[in-house]
PDB file of C-alpha atoms in Angstrom:
ATOM      1  CA  MET A 232       8.664 -10.770  -2.222  1.00 35.00           C
ATOM      2  CA  GLY A 233       8.160 -13.126   0.730  1.00 40.00           C
ATOM      3  CA  ALA A 234       5.226 -15.460   1.261  1.00 42.00           C
ATOM      4  CA  HIS A 235       2.298 -15.686  -1.139  1.00 42.00           C
ATOM      5  CA  PHE A 236      -1.079 -17.235  -0.482  1.00 59.00           C
ATOM      6  CA  GLU A 237      -3.943 -18.721  -2.510  1.00 72.00           C
ATOM      7  CA  GLY A 238      -5.523 -15.387  -3.409  1.00 85.00           C
ATOM      8  CA  ALA A 239      -8.772 -14.708  -5.269  1.00 91.00           C
ATOM      9  CA  TRP A 240      -9.297 -14.640  -9.042  1.00 93.00           C
ATOM     10  CA  THR A 241     -11.691 -12.631 -11.159  1.00 95.00           C
ATOM     11  CA  ARG A 242     -14.132 -14.895 -13.056  1.00 92.00           C
ATOM     12  CA  ASP A 243     -12.382 -14.220 -16.382  1.00 94.00           C
ATOM     13  CA  GLY A 244      -9.011 -15.243 -14.909  1.00 93.00           C
ATOM     14  CA  ARG A 245      -7.348 -11.985 -15.957  1.00 95.00           C
ATOM     15  CA  ASN A 246      -6.699 -10.629 -12.450  1.00 96.00           C
ATOM     16  CA  LEU A 247      -5.448 -12.184  -9.233  1.00 95.00           C
ATOM     17  CA  PHE A 248      -5.768 -10.605  -5.799  1.00 95.00           C
ATOM     18  CA  ASN A 249      -3.230 -11.712  -3.223  1.00 93.00           C
ATOM     19  CA  ARG A 250      -0.997 -10.771  -0.306  1.00 89.00           C
ATOM     20  CA  ALA A 251       2.743 -10.509  -0.073  1.00 87.00           C
ATOM     21  CA  GLY A 252       5.169  -9.823   2.720  1.00 78.00           C
ATOM     22  CA  PRO A 253       6.878  -9.971   5.153  1.00 76.00           C
ATOM     23  CA  ALA A 254       7.777  -6.292   5.202  1.00 77.00           C
ATOM     24  CA  PRO A 255       5.855  -4.473   4.165  1.00 85.00           C
ATOM     25  CA  GLN A 256       2.846  -6.753   4.048  1.00 91.00           C
ATOM     26  CA  VAL A 257       0.525  -5.730   1.208  1.00 92.00           C
ATOM     27  CA  VAL A 258      -2.700  -6.720  -0.521  1.00 94.00           C
ATOM     28  CA  PHE A 259      -2.392  -6.365  -4.294  1.00 95.00           C
ATOM     29  CA  ARG A 260      -4.132  -6.922  -7.625  1.00 96.00           C
ATOM     30  CA  PHE A 261      -2.085  -8.478 -10.415  1.00 96.00           C
ATOM     31  CA  SER A 262      -3.228  -8.069 -14.037  1.00 95.00           C
ATOM     32  CA  LEU A 263      -2.026 -10.991 -16.120  1.00 93.00           C
ATOM     33  CA  GLU A 264      -2.684  -9.090 -19.369  1.00 94.00           C
ATOM     34  CA  LYS A 265      -0.680  -6.019 -18.379  1.00 95.00           C
ATOM     35  CA  ARG A 266       1.810  -7.897 -16.199  1.00 94.00           C
ATOM     36  CA  GLU A 267       1.191  -5.173 -13.665  1.00 95.00           C
ATOM     37  CA  ARG A 268       0.831  -5.297  -9.884  1.00 95.00           C
ATOM     38  CA  ARG A 269      -1.232  -2.626  -8.135  1.00 96.00           C
ATOM     39  CA  THR A 270      -0.985  -2.331  -4.358  1.00 96.00           C
ATOM     40  CA  LEU A 271      -4.415  -1.976  -2.735  1.00 97.00           C
ATOM     41  CA  TYR A 272      -3.438  -1.973   0.954  1.00 95.00           C
ATOM     42  CA  VAL A 273      -0.175  -1.610   2.862  1.00 94.00           C
ATOM     43  CA  ALA A 274      -0.121  -2.907   6.440  1.00 92.00           C
ATOM     44  CA  ALA A 275       0.895  -0.373   9.045  1.00 91.00           C
ATOM     45  CA  SER A 276       3.326  -1.184  11.819  1.00 90.00           C
ATOM     46  CA  GLY A 277       1.679  -3.671  14.182  1.00 89.00           C
ATOM     47  CA  GLU A 278      -0.731  -4.967  11.531  1.00 90.00           C
ATOM     48  CA  ASP A 279      -0.674  -8.544  10.254  1.00 88.00           C
ATOM     49  CA  LEU A 280      -2.219  -9.623   6.938  1.00 84.00           C
ATOM     50  CA  ASN A 281      -1.157 -13.277   7.177  1.00 71.00           C
ATOM     51  CA  GLN A 282      -4.634 -14.803   7.032  1.00 69.00           C
ATOM     52  CA  GLU A 283      -5.757 -17.263   4.396  1.00 66.00           C
ATOM     53  CA  ASN A 284      -8.818 -15.633   2.919  1.00 82.00           C
ATOM     54  CA  LEU A 285      -9.379 -12.883   0.394  1.00 91.00           C
ATOM     55  CA  ALA A 286     -12.958 -12.608  -0.824  1.00 93.00           C
ATOM     56  CA  LEU A 287     -13.951 -10.812  -4.026  1.00 95.00           C
ATOM     57  CA  SER A 288     -17.530  -9.514  -4.138  1.00 96.00           C
ATOM     58  CA  PRO A 289     -19.916 -11.166  -6.628  1.00 95.00           C
ATOM     59  CA  ASP A 290     -19.797  -8.080  -8.892  1.00 96.00           C
ATOM     60  CA  GLU A 291     -15.970  -8.074  -8.519  1.00 97.00           C
ATOM     61  CA  SER A 292     -15.955  -4.447  -7.368  1.00 97.00           C
ATOM     62  CA  THR A 293     -14.798  -4.940  -3.773  1.00 98.00           C
ATOM     63  CA  LEU A 294     -12.230  -7.102  -2.013  1.00 97.00           C
ATOM     64  CA  ALA A 295     -12.673  -8.218   1.601  1.00 95.00           C
ATOM     65  CA  PHE A 296      -9.705  -9.188   3.760  1.00 93.00           C
ATOM     66  CA  GLN A 297      -8.689  -9.411   7.403  1.00 91.00           C
ATOM     67  CA  VAL A 298      -6.173  -7.328   9.308  1.00 92.00           C
ATOM     68  CA  ARG A 299      -4.974  -8.331  12.778  1.00 89.00           C
ATOM     69  CA  HIS A 300      -3.865  -5.449  14.989  1.00 91.00           C
ATOM     70  CA  THR A 301      -1.266  -7.182  17.148  1.00 88.00           C
ATOM     71  CA  MET A 302      -0.628  -4.379  19.663  1.00 89.00           C
ATOM     72  CA  GLU A 303      -4.287  -3.672  20.464  1.00 89.00           C
ATOM     73  CA  LYS A 304      -5.283  -7.365  20.248  1.00 91.00           C
ATOM     74  CA  SER A 305      -8.080  -6.808  17.768  1.00 92.00           C
ATOM     75  CA  ALA A 306      -8.936  -7.721  14.204  1.00 91.00           C
ATOM     76  CA  SER A 307     -10.740  -5.901  11.407  1.00 92.00           C
ATOM     77  CA  LEU A 308     -12.691  -7.154   8.439  1.00 93.00           C
ATOM     78  CA  MET A 309     -11.695  -4.690   5.734  1.00 95.00           C
ATOM     79  CA  LEU A 310     -13.080  -3.697   2.332  1.00 97.00           C
ATOM     80  CA  VAL A 311     -11.149  -2.046  -0.494  1.00 97.00           C
ATOM     81  CA  PRO A 312     -12.275  -1.207  -4.037  1.00 98.00           C
ATOM     82  CA  ALA A 313     -10.924  -3.877  -6.406  1.00 97.00           C
ATOM     83  CA  ASP A 314      -9.525  -1.208  -8.736  1.00 95.00           C
ATOM     84  CA  GLY A 315      -7.840   0.632  -5.863  1.00 95.00           C
ATOM     85  CA  GLY A 316      -9.060   3.335  -3.559  1.00 96.00           C
ATOM     86  CA  VAL A 317      -9.623   4.029   0.085  1.00 97.00           C
ATOM     87  CA  PRO A 318      -9.905   0.913   2.264  1.00 97.00           C
ATOM     88  CA  ARG A 319     -12.452   0.911   5.090  1.00 96.00           C
ATOM     89  CA  THR A 320     -13.153  -1.140   8.177  1.00 95.00           C
ATOM     90  CA  LEU A 321     -16.385  -3.107   7.943  1.00 95.00           C
ATOM     91  CA  LEU A 322     -16.243  -4.835  11.338  1.00 93.00           C
ATOM     92  CA  LYS A 323     -13.733  -4.674  14.188  1.00 94.00           C
ATOM     93  CA  ILE A 324     -13.608  -7.169  17.036  1.00 92.00           C
ATOM     94  CA  HIS A 325     -11.438  -7.324  20.153  1.00 92.00           C
ATOM     95  CA  SER A 326      -9.704 -10.172  21.983  1.00 91.00           C
ATOM     96  CA  PRO A 327     -10.701 -12.710  23.195  1.00 91.00           C
ATOM     97  CA  ASP A 328     -12.996 -12.695  20.124  1.00 88.00           C
ATOM     98  CA  GLN A 329     -11.227 -13.379  16.841  1.00 84.00           C
ATOM     99  CA  PHE A 330     -11.992 -14.073  13.214  1.00 80.00           C
ATOM    100  CA  ALA A 331     -11.265 -17.738  12.617  1.00 74.00           C
ATOM    101  CA  TYR A 332      -8.881 -18.298   9.707  1.00 73.00           C
ATOM    102  CA  GLY A 333     -10.601 -17.536   6.439  1.00 72.00           C
ATOM    103  CA  ALA A 334     -14.017 -17.326   8.072  1.00 81.00           C
ATOM    104  CA  PHE A 335     -15.789 -14.715   5.984  1.00 89.00           C
ATOM    105  CA  ALA A 336     -17.499 -14.828   2.598  1.00 92.00           C
ATOM    106  CA  TRP A 337     -19.737 -12.663   0.424  1.00 94.00           C
ATOM    107  CA  LEU A 338     -23.411 -13.436   0.084  1.00 93.00           C
ATOM    108  CA  ARG A 339     -24.704 -13.635  -3.482  1.00 92.00           C
ATOM    109  CA  ASP A 340     -26.389 -10.202  -3.381  1.00 92.00           C
ATOM    110  CA  GLY A 341     -23.036  -8.514  -2.697  1.00 94.00           C
ATOM    111  CA  GLN A 342     -24.683  -6.397   0.013  1.00 96.00           C
ATOM    112  CA  SER A 343     -23.501  -8.476   2.987  1.00 95.00           C
ATOM    113  CA  LEU A 344     -20.794 -10.826   4.104  1.00 95.00           C
ATOM    114  CA  LEU A 345     -21.025 -13.760   6.460  1.00 92.00           C
ATOM    115  CA  ALA A 346     -18.334 -13.445   9.112  1.00 91.00           C
ATOM    116  CA  VAL A 347     -17.456 -15.861  11.888  1.00 89.00           C
ATOM    117  CA  ARG A 348     -16.513 -14.547  15.338  1.00 87.00           C
ATOM    118  CA  SER A 349     -14.801 -17.189  17.454  1.00 86.00           C
ATOM    119  CA  ARG A 350     -13.993 -17.420  21.128  1.00 84.00           C
ATOM    120  CA  GLY A 351     -12.360 -20.584  22.405  1.00 80.00           C
ATOM    121  CA  ASP A 352     -14.005 -23.616  20.802  1.00 79.00           C
ATOM    122  CA  ALA A 353     -17.244 -21.857  19.819  1.00 82.00           C
ATOM    123  CA  SER A 354     -18.075 -19.624  16.879  1.00 86.00           C
ATOM    124  CA  GLU A 355     -20.945 -17.358  15.929  1.00 87.00           C
ATOM    125  CA  VAL A 356     -22.013 -16.625  12.351  1.00 89.00           C
ATOM    126  CA  TRP A 357     -22.874 -12.982  11.669  1.00 91.00           C
ATOM    127  CA  ARG A 358     -24.422 -11.289   8.642  1.00 93.00           C
ATOM    128  CA  VAL A 359     -22.523  -8.026   8.125  1.00 96.00           C
ATOM    129  CA  PRO A 360     -24.135  -5.499   5.736  1.00 97.00           C
ATOM    130  CA  VAL A 361     -21.658  -3.421   3.729  1.00 96.00           C
ATOM    131  CA  ASP A 362     -23.851  -0.291   3.939  1.00 95.00           C
ATOM    132  CA  GLY A 363     -23.102   0.301   7.614  1.00 90.00           C
ATOM    133  CA  ARG A 364     -26.236  -1.251   9.099  1.00 95.00           C
ATOM    134  CA  GLU A 365     -25.725  -3.241  12.287  1.00 95.00           C
ATOM    135  CA  PRO A 366     -24.447  -6.817  11.932  1.00 95.00           C
ATOM    136  CA  ALA A 367     -26.904  -9.531  12.956  1.00 94.00           C
ATOM    137  CA  ARG A 368     -26.018 -12.844  14.579  1.00 92.00           C
ATOM    138  CA  LEU A 369     -27.534 -15.843  12.794  1.00 90.00           C
ATOM    139  CA  ASP A 370     -29.022 -18.751  14.689  1.00 85.00           C
ATOM    140  CA  TYR A 371     -26.439 -21.490  14.227  1.00 78.00           C
ATOM    141  CA  PRO A 372     -25.204 -24.286  16.539  1.00 75.00           C
ATOM    142  CA  LYS A 373     -22.196 -23.419  18.708  1.00 75.00           C
ATOM    143  CA  MET A 374     -19.117 -25.061  17.199  1.00 77.00           C
ATOM    144  CA  MET A 375     -15.739 -24.031  15.823  1.00 79.00           C
ATOM    145  CA  ILE A 376     -16.078 -22.703  12.256  1.00 78.00           C
ATOM    146  CA  ARG A 377     -13.090 -21.984  10.000  1.00 76.00           C
ATOM    147  CA  ALA A 378     -12.605 -21.418   6.269  1.00 77.00           C
ATOM    148  CA  LEU A 379     -16.223 -20.441   5.606  1.00 80.00           C
ATOM    149  CA  ARG A 380     -17.324 -20.474   1.949  1.00 83.00           C
ATOM    150  CA  VAL A 381     -20.692 -19.697   0.341  1.00 86.00           C
ATOM    151  CA  SER A 382     -21.884 -21.684  -2.693  1.00 84.00           C
ATOM    152  CA  PRO A 383     -22.153 -19.785  -6.020  1.00 82.00           C
ATOM    153  CA  ASP A 384     -25.951 -19.838  -5.833  1.00 84.00           C
ATOM    154  CA  GLY A 385     -25.797 -18.386  -2.314  1.00 82.00           C
ATOM    155  CA  THR A 386     -27.916 -21.080  -0.697  1.00 83.00           C
ATOM    156  CA  LYS A 387     -25.291 -23.234   1.057  1.00 82.00           C
ATOM    157  CA  ILE A 388     -22.191 -22.737   3.166  1.00 81.00           C
ATOM    158  CA  ALA A 389     -19.236 -25.026   3.747  1.00 80.00           C
ATOM    159  CA  PHE A 390     -16.610 -24.768   6.479  1.00 79.00           C
ATOM    160  CA  HIS A 391     -14.041 -26.644   8.549  1.00 76.00           C
ATOM    161  CA  SER A 392     -15.400 -27.426  11.992  1.00 72.00           C
ATOM    162  CA  GLY A 393     -12.077 -28.084  13.711  1.00 66.00           C
ATOM    163  CA  GLN A 394     -13.394 -31.498  14.820  1.00 63.00           C
ATOM    164  CA  GLN A 395     -12.001 -34.941  14.049  1.00 62.00           C
ATOM    165  CA  GLN A 396     -15.406 -36.323  13.035  1.00 64.00           C
ATOM    166  CA  SER A 397     -17.003 -36.021   9.616  1.00 64.00           C
ATOM    167  CA  GLU A 398     -20.375 -34.287   9.368  1.00 66.00           C
ATOM    168  CA  LEU A 399     -22.339 -32.355   6.804  1.00 66.00           C
ATOM    169  CA  TRP A 400     -24.364 -29.360   8.015  1.00 68.00           C
ATOM    170  CA  VAL A 401     -26.826 -27.373   5.909  1.00 69.00           C
ATOM    171  CA  MET A 402     -27.747 -23.769   6.646  1.00 67.00           C
ATOM    172  CA  GLU A 403     -30.946 -22.619   4.995  1.00 70.00           C
ATOM    173  CA  GLY A 404     -32.538 -19.212   4.529  1.00 71.00           C
ATOM    174  CA  ILE A 405     -29.382 -17.062   4.422  1.00 70.00           C
ATOM    175  CA  ARG A 406     -30.445 -15.015   1.412  1.00 64.00           C
TER     176      ARG A 406
END
């Protein structure tokens, strides 16, 4: 069924979350034990799921993914229960802002995600609570940030900067 991407695994390796397409584009959970695929989200007309990142919450109950709305030139960071259920929009942004490819990740507490909003060559890192509280911009140097990942202990982040130079940045106090 079309293109497949890297996906996200449960810790026990029994389930894989991934996307498939091109039409219809879907987010699914595949159980290796049952050899069963369960569709969690079906893209509507004018929606694009072709982004690299799927992020499974630390307690493995919720999957985060991005949807681009091509007609309205916006993008949404979405959440869906990992066992299936009603998806919901966590954060929606409008052009010229965009989510850089794969630039969101769960924090260790499972109550917030870090999400990167980019415009041109600069990005902002935001803490986005899943309970509906307002997102908060974190103080971080202006640079391009892509493929954001949080370390398992929740104390470090790694990302691609989009630059040709090699650097190592440390972000502290994100708990």
